[in-house]
Amino acid sequence: MFYHRNKKKHIICEKVEGDQGSRNNNNNNNNNWINYWLQRLYNVLKDIGFPTSGRTQTRFQPQEKKQKKKTRKKKIFWGLFDCFMRIIQVYPDSDDDSQDQKRSPLHMKTQQYRSYKKDTSSKHNQNVPTKFTTIQVQSTCTEHQNAMLLGFPNINMICYMNASLQTLLTLKEFVEDIKSQEDVLALCPEAQLMRCFLDIVKCRCSPDSRLKLEVVIRFKKVLSFQAPEFGYEGMKDAHEFLTAVLDQMKNLQPPLTKTAATIGKRYRCPVQTHLQFKMRNTRMCKGCGFKSIREEDFIMLSLDLIAGGSVQNMLNMHEKERQLEFKCGCGGNTSVLQSRFLTLPKYLILQLKRFTFTENLVMVKLEDPIILCREMTVAGHQYSLVSVISHVGSSAKTGHYVSDGLHPDHSLKDGNDRWLHFNDIYVIETNGTVISEMCTEESYILVYQRRELSTLV
């Protein structure tokens, strides 16, 4: 048998022959270890500046006194332990502590709503569904009377998902098209992702942050069935997430079309109706002049970043002839590629290539400022900016995503320039002029809406 005793603040193991007094020795061992770890925890708290009562036991007391105060010592130990954990705790309020001062260009304004969050969270944390698979979501509002309730909570660094969802919810016709076909979605087992998206639409105005978190996490879980990279915690790319969501929604067209036919209806894919467009890519060999024409469908377009240039210039550069290396049958290695719009979408999603690889294959972020155009001409049609996703941070693996979009009660026909800034659960009202000035260095994904002739001023 072994027991431990304290000698000059060191733990020494000594062997005891026989089993006599083993029970007393075991009790001594337990009490000694409690005192030892209590002293260690006290020293740690004292080193980090935690206020202590100044009373702690550095020497062991007789056995009878230890037995009387055993319960009190345990309470003191766990009390100090809880205090210690609260001091070193890292709250999920920030994705990257090094980016706290740079979380958002409008970060200082969001401090006004922290007290609001505490008040609402304490009032609406009851009657929350406990089972993940049995969430019952009902529409909580018909008008956005309080825009401050439109945010989504952030845990485990899901700001990329919150920003992307807020951008999709800004597209009114896209959302309304999904809502109008809810009866078809309810009958199709494969359409679980779109049903989860409808749940997010319904609870967006809810003041219950826990219910919102349940619905958002369920959407993420369903998406990860076919995109497993989003099933893990940690920072992800908003462009990749948005692409995965829209691709999966588009791939649901065949089963939903069959389901709609069984009830005498016709299914309209919201992605194809409002977001998809067709482009013609013409490649010509400079050596022999051979042309290869290919038509492709796109949901969003990636543009090369031009430092100091406007979004209009980047789009025009994408449509111009550009050289590329391609080995032709004639032996030539140089060709030119030119792209043209064949069809135009209702909402044009543009991704700015702010992340690139160096010669050492290290991904870096380009923080060059651009001119964020609020109005743009695409193939002779006028487009207006309606949403922006920004990445605030210096690298691809760290930082924070925020979103800006038109106010739900505002449309392009109105003269008012009302916008909302979404920083996870915090939402503040702003205007398009501020957004175009603040997002020049951080803008990552842009959404433009095509203006009809009746909306042109």
Short mmCIF file of C-alpha atoms in Angstrom, two decimals:
data_model
loop_
_atom_site.label_atom_id
_atom_site.label_comp_id
_atom_site.label_asym_id
_atom_site.label_seq_id
_atom_site.Cartn_x
_atom_site.Cartn_y
_atom_site.Cartn_z
CA MET A 1 0.00 0.00 0.00
CA PHE A 2 1.08 3.59 -0.60
CA TYR A 3 0.13 6.79 1.06
CA HIS A 4 1.16 10.38 0.43
CA ARG A 5 2.36 12.93 2.93
CA ASN A 6 3.57 16.48 2.60
CA LYS A 7 7.19 17.15 3.42
CA LYS A 8 8.65 20.56 2.70
CA LYS A 9 5.90 21.19 0.12
CA HIS A 10 6.77 18.00 -1.80
CA ILE A 11 4.74 14.85 -2.26
CA ILE A 12 6.63 11.77 -1.12
CA CYS A 13 5.46 8.20 -1.60
CA GLU A 14 6.33 5.77 1.17
CA LYS A 15 5.56 2.06 1.39
CA VAL A 16 3.67 0.78 4.39
CA GLU A 17 4.08 -2.87 5.31
CA GLY A 18 0.89 -4.81 5.97
CA ASP A 19 -2.75 -3.79 5.77
CA GLN A 20 -3.12 -2.41 9.27
CA GLY A 21 -4.55 1.07 9.28
CA SER A 22 -5.30 0.99 5.54
CA ARG A 23 -8.65 2.74 5.98
CA ASN A 24 -7.10 5.58 7.94
CA ASN A 25 -4.36 5.87 5.35
CA ASN A 26 -6.90 6.06 2.52
CA ASN A 27 -8.76 8.83 4.32
CA ASN A 28 -5.50 10.64 4.87
CA ASN A 29 -4.66 10.31 1.19
CA ASN A 30 -7.98 11.79 0.08
CA ASN A 31 -7.75 14.68 2.50
CA ASN A 32 -4.14 15.32 1.60
CA TRP A 33 -4.92 15.47 -2.11
CA ILE A 34 -7.84 17.86 -1.53
CA ASN A 35 -5.59 20.20 0.43
CA TYR A 36 -2.81 19.87 -2.13
CA TRP A 37 -4.98 20.78 -5.14
CA LEU A 38 -6.76 23.49 -3.14
CA GLN A 39 -3.37 25.07 -2.46
CA ARG A 40 -2.38 24.74 -6.13
CA LEU A 41 -5.61 26.38 -7.31
CA TYR A 42 -5.24 29.15 -4.73
CA ASN A 43 -1.72 29.92 -5.98
CA VAL A 44 -2.92 30.06 -9.61
CA LEU A 45 -5.74 32.44 -8.74
CA LYS A 46 -3.36 34.59 -6.73
CA ASP A 47 -0.91 34.79 -9.64
CA ILE A 48 -3.54 35.97 -12.13
CA GLY A 49 -4.74 38.68 -9.75
CA PHE A 50 -7.96 37.06 -8.54
CA PRO A 51 -9.03 38.51 -5.19
CA THR A 52 -8.75 35.88 -2.45
CA SER A 53 -9.82 35.93 1.16
CA GLY A 54 -6.24 35.56 2.35
CA ARG A 55 -7.07 32.48 4.37
CA THR A 56 -5.89 29.15 3.12
CA GLN A 57 -4.36 26.19 4.79
CA THR A 58 -0.70 25.57 4.02
CA ARG A 59 -0.19 22.86 6.60
CA PHE A 60 -2.23 19.79 7.34
CA GLN A 61 -4.39 19.74 10.43
CA PRO A 62 -5.00 16.78 12.68
CA GLN A 63 -7.19 14.04 11.36
CA GLU A 64 -10.20 14.85 13.52
CA LYS A 65 -10.33 18.49 12.38
CA LYS A 66 -9.97 17.56 8.72
CA GLN A 67 -12.89 15.17 8.96
CA LYS A 68 -15.14 17.90 10.39
CA LYS A 69 -14.26 20.40 7.66
CA LYS A 70 -14.19 17.99 4.72
CA THR A 71 -17.51 19.19 3.30
CA ARG A 72 -16.58 22.85 3.66
CA LYS A 73 -13.26 22.28 1.87
CA LYS A 74 -14.96 20.64 -1.06
CA LYS A 75 -17.33 23.58 -1.40
CA ILE A 76 -14.42 26.02 -1.28
CA PHE A 77 -12.51 24.01 -3.86
CA TRP A 78 -15.35 23.83 -6.38
CA GLY A 79 -16.25 27.46 -5.75
CA LEU A 80 -12.73 28.56 -6.58
CA PHE A 81 -12.67 26.20 -9.52
CA ASP A 82 -15.84 27.72 -10.97
CA CYS A 83 -14.43 31.21 -10.54
CA PHE A 84 -11.24 30.14 -12.24
CA MET A 85 -13.14 28.71 -15.20
CA ARG A 86 -15.19 31.89 -15.56
CA ILE A 87 -12.00 33.94 -15.72
CA ILE A 88 -10.37 31.88 -18.47
CA GLN A 89 -13.60 31.17 -20.34
CA VAL A 90 -13.64 32.08 -24.07
CA TYR A 91 -17.09 33.25 -25.08
CA PRO A 92 -18.50 32.28 -28.51
CA ASP A 93 -19.36 35.93 -29.12
CA SER A 94 -16.17 36.39 -31.16
CA ASP A 95 -14.85 34.13 -33.87
CA ASP A 96 -11.32 35.45 -33.56
CA ASP A 97 -10.21 37.43 -30.51
CA SER A 98 -7.44 39.02 -32.51
CA GLN A 99 -10.08 40.50 -34.80
CA ASP A 100 -12.31 41.98 -32.08
CA GLN A 101 -11.50 45.53 -33.05
CA LYS A 102 -12.01 44.72 -36.74
CA ARG A 103 -15.10 42.52 -36.66
CA SER A 104 -17.13 44.96 -38.71
CA PRO A 105 -16.80 48.45 -40.13
CA LEU A 106 -19.89 49.29 -38.09
CA HIS A 107 -18.71 47.43 -34.98
CA MET A 108 -18.84 50.43 -32.66
CA LYS A 109 -22.52 51.00 -33.40
CA THR A 110 -23.46 47.47 -32.47
CA GLN A 111 -22.39 48.09 -28.87
CA GLN A 112 -25.62 50.00 -28.41
CA TYR A 113 -27.60 46.79 -28.84
CA ARG A 114 -25.72 44.56 -26.39
CA SER A 115 -28.00 45.59 -23.55
CA TYR A 116 -30.97 44.88 -25.81
CA LYS A 117 -29.72 41.34 -26.39
CA LYS A 118 -29.53 40.67 -22.66
CA ASP A 119 -33.08 41.89 -22.09
CA THR A 120 -34.62 39.86 -24.91
CA SER A 121 -32.69 36.67 -24.20
CA SER A 122 -33.85 36.61 -20.56
CA LYS A 123 -37.51 36.99 -21.55
CA HIS A 124 -37.72 34.46 -24.36
CA ASN A 125 -35.69 31.47 -23.23
CA GLN A 126 -38.69 29.40 -22.14
CA ASN A 127 -40.70 26.78 -23.98
CA VAL A 128 -37.87 25.99 -26.40
CA PRO A 129 -38.03 22.58 -28.10
CA THR A 130 -35.48 20.25 -26.60
CA LYS A 131 -35.38 17.66 -29.38
CA PHE A 132 -33.57 18.65 -32.51
CA THR A 133 -35.78 16.71 -34.89
CA THR A 134 -39.15 17.90 -33.55
CA ILE A 135 -38.93 21.66 -33.92
CA GLN A 136 -42.29 23.25 -34.66
CA VAL A 137 -41.80 26.62 -36.36
CA GLN A 138 -44.62 29.03 -37.07
CA SER A 139 -44.51 32.41 -38.72
CA THR A 140 -43.83 34.99 -36.01
CA CYS A 141 -44.56 38.20 -37.88
CA THR A 142 -45.94 39.57 -41.08
CA GLU A 143 -44.28 42.97 -41.02
CA HIS A 144 -40.75 43.84 -39.95
CA GLN A 145 -41.75 46.34 -37.30
CA ASN A 146 -38.58 45.73 -35.30
CA ALA A 147 -35.62 45.10 -37.59
CA MET A 148 -33.37 44.52 -34.58
CA LEU A 149 -34.88 41.03 -34.19
CA LEU A 150 -33.74 39.82 -37.62
CA GLY A 151 -30.28 38.64 -36.53
CA PHE A 152 -29.09 35.07 -35.97
CA PRO A 153 -26.95 33.89 -33.00
CA ASN A 154 -23.40 32.71 -33.60
CA ILE A 155 -21.75 29.73 -31.92
CA ASN A 156 -18.80 27.67 -33.11
CA MET A 157 -17.87 30.28 -35.73
CA ILE A 158 -20.91 30.06 -38.02
CA CYS A 159 -20.78 33.72 -39.05
CA TYR A 160 -20.18 32.62 -42.65
CA MET A 161 -23.56 30.85 -42.59
CA ASN A 162 -25.38 33.73 -40.90
CA ALA A 163 -24.09 36.24 -43.44
CA SER A 164 -24.98 33.98 -46.37
CA LEU A 165 -28.49 33.31 -45.06
CA GLN A 166 -29.12 37.01 -44.51
CA THR A 167 -28.14 37.68 -48.11
CA LEU A 168 -30.52 35.01 -49.43
CA LEU A 169 -33.33 36.37 -47.25
CA THR A 170 -32.80 39.81 -48.79
CA LEU A 171 -33.85 38.44 -52.20
CA LYS A 172 -37.61 38.94 -51.89
CA GLU A 173 -38.77 37.26 -55.11
CA PHE A 174 -36.51 34.27 -54.43
CA VAL A 175 -37.95 33.79 -50.93
CA GLU A 176 -41.54 34.36 -52.03
CA ASP A 177 -41.19 31.76 -54.77
CA ILE A 178 -40.13 29.16 -52.19
CA LYS A 179 -42.92 30.12 -49.79
CA SER A 180 -45.57 29.85 -52.51
CA GLN A 181 -44.63 26.20 -53.10
CA GLU A 182 -44.62 25.08 -49.48
CA ASP A 183 -47.31 22.47 -50.10
CA VAL A 184 -45.12 20.76 -52.71
CA LEU A 185 -42.07 20.87 -50.46
CA ALA A 186 -44.03 19.26 -47.63
CA LEU A 187 -44.84 16.21 -49.75
CA CYS A 188 -41.31 15.56 -51.03
CA PRO A 189 -39.03 13.70 -48.59
CA GLU A 190 -35.89 14.80 -50.46
CA ALA A 191 -36.71 18.50 -49.99
CA GLN A 192 -35.65 18.65 -46.35
CA LEU A 193 -33.11 21.40 -47.03
CA MET A 194 -35.72 23.73 -48.49
CA ARG A 195 -38.12 22.99 -45.66
CA CYS A 196 -35.39 23.95 -43.21
CA PHE A 197 -34.87 27.15 -45.16
CA LEU A 198 -38.58 27.91 -44.83
CA ASP A 199 -38.29 27.38 -41.07
CA ILE A 200 -35.54 30.00 -41.02
CA VAL A 201 -37.79 32.39 -42.93
CA LYS A 202 -40.63 31.85 -40.46
CA CYS A 203 -38.60 32.36 -37.29
CA ARG A 204 -36.46 35.23 -38.59
CA CYS A 205 -38.52 37.84 -36.73
CA SER A 206 -38.70 35.78 -33.54
CA PRO A 207 -37.11 37.28 -30.40
CA ASP A 208 -36.23 33.75 -29.24
CA SER A 209 -32.51 33.35 -29.96
CA ARG A 210 -32.45 29.72 -28.84
CA LEU A 211 -35.18 28.75 -31.31
CA LYS A 212 -33.29 30.51 -34.11
CA LEU A 213 -30.11 28.68 -33.17
CA GLU A 214 -31.90 25.32 -33.28
CA VAL A 215 -33.30 26.01 -36.74
CA VAL A 216 -30.01 27.31 -38.16
CA ILE A 217 -28.03 24.35 -36.80
CA ARG A 218 -30.57 21.94 -38.27
CA PHE A 219 -30.18 23.63 -41.67
CA LYS A 220 -26.41 23.22 -41.39
CA LYS A 221 -26.77 19.56 -40.46
CA VAL A 222 -29.03 18.80 -43.44
CA LEU A 223 -26.66 20.61 -45.78
CA SER A 224 -23.71 18.58 -44.50
CA PHE A 225 -25.30 15.31 -45.67
CA GLN A 226 -24.10 16.08 -49.19
CA ALA A 227 -21.43 18.65 -48.26
CA PRO A 228 -19.64 17.00 -45.29
CA GLU A 229 -17.07 19.79 -45.01
CA PHE A 230 -19.76 21.92 -43.36
CA GLY A 231 -20.51 19.29 -40.75
CA TYR A 232 -17.44 20.25 -38.75
CA GLU A 233 -16.91 23.26 -36.53
CA GLY A 234 -14.63 26.11 -37.45
CA MET A 235 -14.38 28.92 -39.96
CA LYS A 236 -15.56 28.16 -43.50
CA ASP A 237 -15.69 30.17 -46.71
CA ALA A 238 -18.96 32.01 -47.31
CA HIS A 239 -18.66 31.63 -51.09
CA GLU A 240 -18.30 27.85 -50.81
CA PHE A 241 -21.22 27.67 -48.38
CA LEU A 242 -23.49 29.76 -50.59
CA THR A 243 -22.54 27.69 -53.64
CA ALA A 244 -23.31 24.43 -51.81
CA VAL A 245 -26.72 25.70 -50.69
CA LEU A 246 -27.80 26.88 -54.14
CA ASP A 247 -26.47 23.77 -55.89
CA GLN A 248 -28.38 21.46 -53.57
CA MET A 249 -31.56 23.49 -54.02
CA LYS A 250 -31.15 23.33 -57.79
CA ASN A 251 -30.57 19.55 -57.72
CA LEU A 252 -33.94 19.09 -56.01
CA GLN A 253 -35.81 20.03 -59.17
CA PRO A 254 -36.37 16.45 -60.53
CA PRO A 255 -37.98 14.98 -57.38
CA LEU A 256 -39.97 18.15 -56.71
CA THR A 257 -41.23 18.22 -60.29
CA LYS A 258 -42.54 14.66 -59.93
CA THR A 259 -44.13 15.48 -56.56
CA ALA A 260 -45.86 18.57 -57.95
CA ALA A 261 -47.24 16.54 -60.87
CA THR A 262 -48.96 14.12 -58.46
CA ILE A 263 -51.09 16.96 -57.06
CA GLY A 264 -51.67 18.65 -60.41
CA LYS A 265 -49.19 21.48 -59.98
CA ARG A 266 -46.04 22.65 -61.70
CA TYR A 267 -42.83 23.19 -59.75
CA ARG A 268 -40.67 26.24 -60.44
CA CYS A 269 -37.08 25.99 -59.30
CA PRO A 270 -36.30 29.28 -57.50
CA VAL A 271 -32.59 28.99 -58.29
CA GLN A 272 -33.14 28.58 -62.02
CA THR A 273 -35.89 31.19 -62.11
CA HIS A 274 -34.10 33.99 -60.27
CA LEU A 275 -30.37 33.23 -60.05
CA GLN A 276 -29.24 31.10 -62.97
CA PHE A 277 -27.89 32.61 -66.20
CA LYS A 278 -26.21 31.31 -69.34
CA MET A 279 -22.90 32.41 -70.82
CA ARG A 280 -21.16 31.58 -74.09
CA ASN A 281 -17.41 30.98 -73.89
CA THR A 282 -15.53 31.18 -77.19
CA ARG A 283 -11.96 29.92 -77.32
CA MET A 284 -9.86 30.65 -80.43
CA CYS A 285 -6.36 29.37 -81.19
CA LYS A 286 -4.01 32.15 -82.25
CA GLY A 287 -2.05 29.76 -84.43
CA CYS A 288 -4.71 28.28 -86.70
CA GLY A 289 -7.78 30.34 -85.77
CA PHE A 290 -9.83 27.31 -84.73
CA LYS A 291 -12.80 28.28 -82.54
CA SER A 292 -14.44 26.23 -79.84
CA ILE A 293 -17.81 27.48 -78.53
CA ARG A 294 -19.34 26.22 -75.31
CA GLU A 295 -22.45 27.38 -73.44
CA GLU A 296 -22.53 27.04 -69.67
CA ASP A 297 -25.03 27.71 -66.90
CA PHE A 298 -23.88 29.74 -63.90
CA ILE A 299 -25.37 30.70 -60.56
CA MET A 300 -22.67 33.21 -59.64
CA LEU A 301 -19.70 34.75 -61.42
CA SER A 302 -16.15 35.11 -60.05
CA LEU A 303 -14.28 38.29 -61.00
CA ASP A 304 -10.56 39.04 -60.80
CA LEU A 305 -9.85 41.82 -58.31
CA ILE A 306 -8.57 45.09 -59.78
CA ALA A 307 -6.96 47.32 -57.17
CA GLY A 308 -8.69 50.70 -57.20
CA GLY A 309 -11.04 49.60 -59.98
CA SER A 310 -14.81 49.49 -59.95
CA VAL A 311 -17.04 46.44 -60.08
CA GLN A 312 -18.18 47.59 -63.52
CA ASN A 313 -14.57 47.55 -64.74
CA MET A 314 -14.03 44.06 -63.37
CA LEU A 315 -17.13 42.78 -65.15
CA ASN A 316 -16.11 44.45 -68.42
CA MET A 317 -12.64 42.92 -68.09
CA HIS A 318 -14.21 39.49 -67.65
CA GLU A 319 -16.08 39.88 -70.95
CA LYS A 320 -13.00 40.98 -72.89
CA GLU A 321 -10.63 38.62 -74.64
CA ARG A 322 -8.02 37.18 -72.33
CA GLN A 323 -5.10 34.93 -73.09
CA LEU A 324 -4.77 31.42 -71.73
CA GLU A 325 -2.47 28.50 -72.24
CA PHE A 326 -4.11 25.78 -74.30
CA LYS A 327 -2.46 23.20 -76.54
CA CYS A 328 -4.19 23.09 -79.92
CA GLY A 329 -4.02 20.30 -82.48
CA CYS A 330 -1.98 22.55 -84.76
CA GLY A 331 0.78 22.68 -82.17
CA GLY A 332 -0.01 26.16 -80.88
CA ASN A 333 0.02 26.78 -77.12
CA THR A 334 -1.66 30.21 -76.97
CA SER A 335 -5.38 30.86 -77.26
CA VAL A 336 -7.81 33.63 -76.36
CA LEU A 337 -11.06 33.24 -74.44
CA GLN A 338 -14.05 35.53 -74.61
CA SER A 339 -17.25 35.31 -72.55
CA ARG A 340 -20.68 36.72 -73.36
CA PHE A 341 -24.00 36.77 -71.52
CA LEU A 342 -26.72 34.85 -73.33
CA THR A 343 -29.35 35.23 -70.60
CA LEU A 344 -29.53 37.49 -67.56
CA PRO A 345 -30.80 36.57 -64.09
CA LYS A 346 -33.11 38.49 -61.81
CA TYR A 347 -30.34 38.55 -59.19
CA LEU A 348 -26.71 38.57 -60.33
CA ILE A 349 -24.28 37.21 -57.70
CA LEU A 350 -20.66 38.28 -58.11
CA GLN A 351 -17.71 36.94 -56.13
CA LEU A 352 -14.56 39.04 -55.90
CA LYS A 353 -11.38 36.95 -55.85
CA ARG A 354 -9.90 38.35 -52.65
CA PHE A 355 -8.14 35.10 -51.74
CA THR A 356 -5.22 33.92 -53.83
CA PHE A 357 -2.20 31.64 -53.55
CA THR A 358 1.41 32.75 -53.48
CA GLU A 359 4.28 30.97 -55.21
CA ASN A 360 4.72 28.89 -52.05
CA LEU A 361 1.06 27.82 -52.24
CA VAL A 362 0.13 29.91 -49.22
CA MET A 363 -3.34 31.46 -49.34
CA VAL A 364 -3.36 35.21 -48.68
CA LYS A 365 -6.08 37.82 -48.71
CA LEU A 366 -6.05 40.83 -51.02
CA GLU A 367 -7.27 43.87 -49.10
CA ASP A 368 -7.00 46.27 -52.02
CA PRO A 369 -9.80 48.86 -52.00
CA ILE A 370 -12.29 48.94 -54.86
CA ILE A 371 -15.08 51.20 -56.03
CA LEU A 372 -18.31 49.54 -55.00
CA CYS A 373 -20.80 50.48 -57.72
CA ARG A 374 -24.39 50.80 -56.60
CA GLU A 375 -25.61 50.91 -60.18
CA MET A 376 -24.17 48.78 -62.97
CA THR A 377 -24.95 47.97 -66.61
CA VAL A 378 -24.86 44.33 -67.71
CA ALA A 379 -25.51 43.54 -71.38
CA GLY A 380 -27.57 46.70 -71.74
CA HIS A 381 -29.65 46.11 -68.62
CA GLN A 382 -29.52 48.16 -65.43
CA TYR A 383 -28.68 46.42 -62.15
CA SER A 384 -28.75 47.82 -58.60
CA LEU A 385 -26.81 46.64 -55.55
CA VAL A 386 -29.05 44.96 -52.95
CA SER A 387 -26.70 42.94 -50.72
CA VAL A 388 -23.01 42.66 -49.75
CA ILE A 389 -21.15 39.96 -47.82
CA SER A 390 -17.90 41.23 -46.33
CA HIS A 391 -14.98 39.35 -44.81
CA VAL A 392 -13.34 41.32 -42.01
CA GLY A 393 -9.87 39.96 -41.30
CA SER A 394 -6.39 39.59 -42.70
CA SER A 395 -6.40 35.90 -43.71
CA ALA A 396 -8.70 33.19 -45.00
CA LYS A 397 -8.57 31.08 -41.84
CA THR A 398 -9.40 33.89 -39.42
CA GLY A 399 -11.72 36.84 -39.40
CA HIS A 400 -15.44 37.43 -39.40
CA TYR A 401 -18.26 37.59 -41.96
CA VAL A 402 -20.96 40.25 -41.93
CA SER A 403 -23.76 41.06 -44.36
CA ASP A 404 -25.51 44.20 -45.54
CA GLY A 405 -28.79 44.25 -47.40
CA LEU A 406 -31.82 46.29 -48.34
CA HIS A 407 -34.34 46.82 -45.58
CA PRO A 408 -37.21 44.29 -45.85
CA ASP A 409 -39.71 47.18 -46.02
CA HIS A 410 -37.76 48.91 -48.79
CA SER A 411 -37.71 48.20 -52.52
CA LEU A 412 -35.93 49.67 -55.51
CA LYS A 413 -39.10 51.55 -56.44
CA ASP A 414 -39.01 53.54 -53.20
CA GLY A 415 -37.03 56.71 -52.88
CA ASN A 416 -35.80 55.79 -49.40
CA ASP A 417 -32.30 54.36 -49.14
CA ARG A 418 -32.75 52.08 -46.11
CA TRP A 419 -30.30 49.26 -45.48
CA LEU A 420 -29.59 46.86 -42.61
CA HIS A 421 -26.20 45.76 -41.32
CA PHE A 422 -26.23 42.15 -40.04
CA ASN A 423 -23.48 41.22 -37.60
CA ASP A 424 -24.77 37.85 -36.33
CA ILE A 425 -27.38 38.64 -33.68
CA TYR A 426 -26.76 42.39 -33.87
CA VAL A 427 -28.67 44.36 -36.51
CA ILE A 428 -28.49 48.09 -37.08
CA GLU A 429 -30.11 50.32 -39.68
CA THR A 430 -27.94 52.25 -42.10
CA ASN A 431 -28.06 53.42 -45.72
CA GLY A 432 -26.55 52.43 -49.04
CA THR A 433 -24.16 55.37 -49.15
CA VAL A 434 -22.47 54.26 -45.93
CA ILE A 435 -22.26 50.68 -47.16
CA SER A 436 -20.63 51.65 -50.46
CA GLU A 437 -18.01 53.65 -48.56
CA MET A 438 -17.33 51.22 -45.70
CA CYS A 439 -17.11 47.97 -47.70
CA THR A 440 -14.48 48.99 -50.25
CA GLU A 441 -11.71 46.85 -48.69
CA GLU A 442 -13.76 44.00 -47.23
CA SER A 443 -16.50 43.30 -49.81
CA TYR A 444 -16.39 39.67 -50.92
CA ILE A 445 -19.76 38.71 -52.44
CA LEU A 446 -22.07 41.20 -54.17
CA VAL A 447 -25.70 40.73 -55.22
CA TYR A 448 -27.25 42.98 -57.86
CA GLN A 449 -30.93 43.05 -58.78
CA ARG A 450 -32.10 43.74 -62.31
CA ARG A 451 -34.28 46.81 -62.55
CA GLU A 452 -37.35 46.75 -64.73
CA LEU A 453 -38.27 49.65 -66.96
CA SER A 454 -40.88 50.82 -64.47
CA THR A 455 -38.30 51.06 -61.69
CA LEU A 456 -35.74 53.09 -63.62
CA VAL A 457 -35.54 56.69 -62.54
#
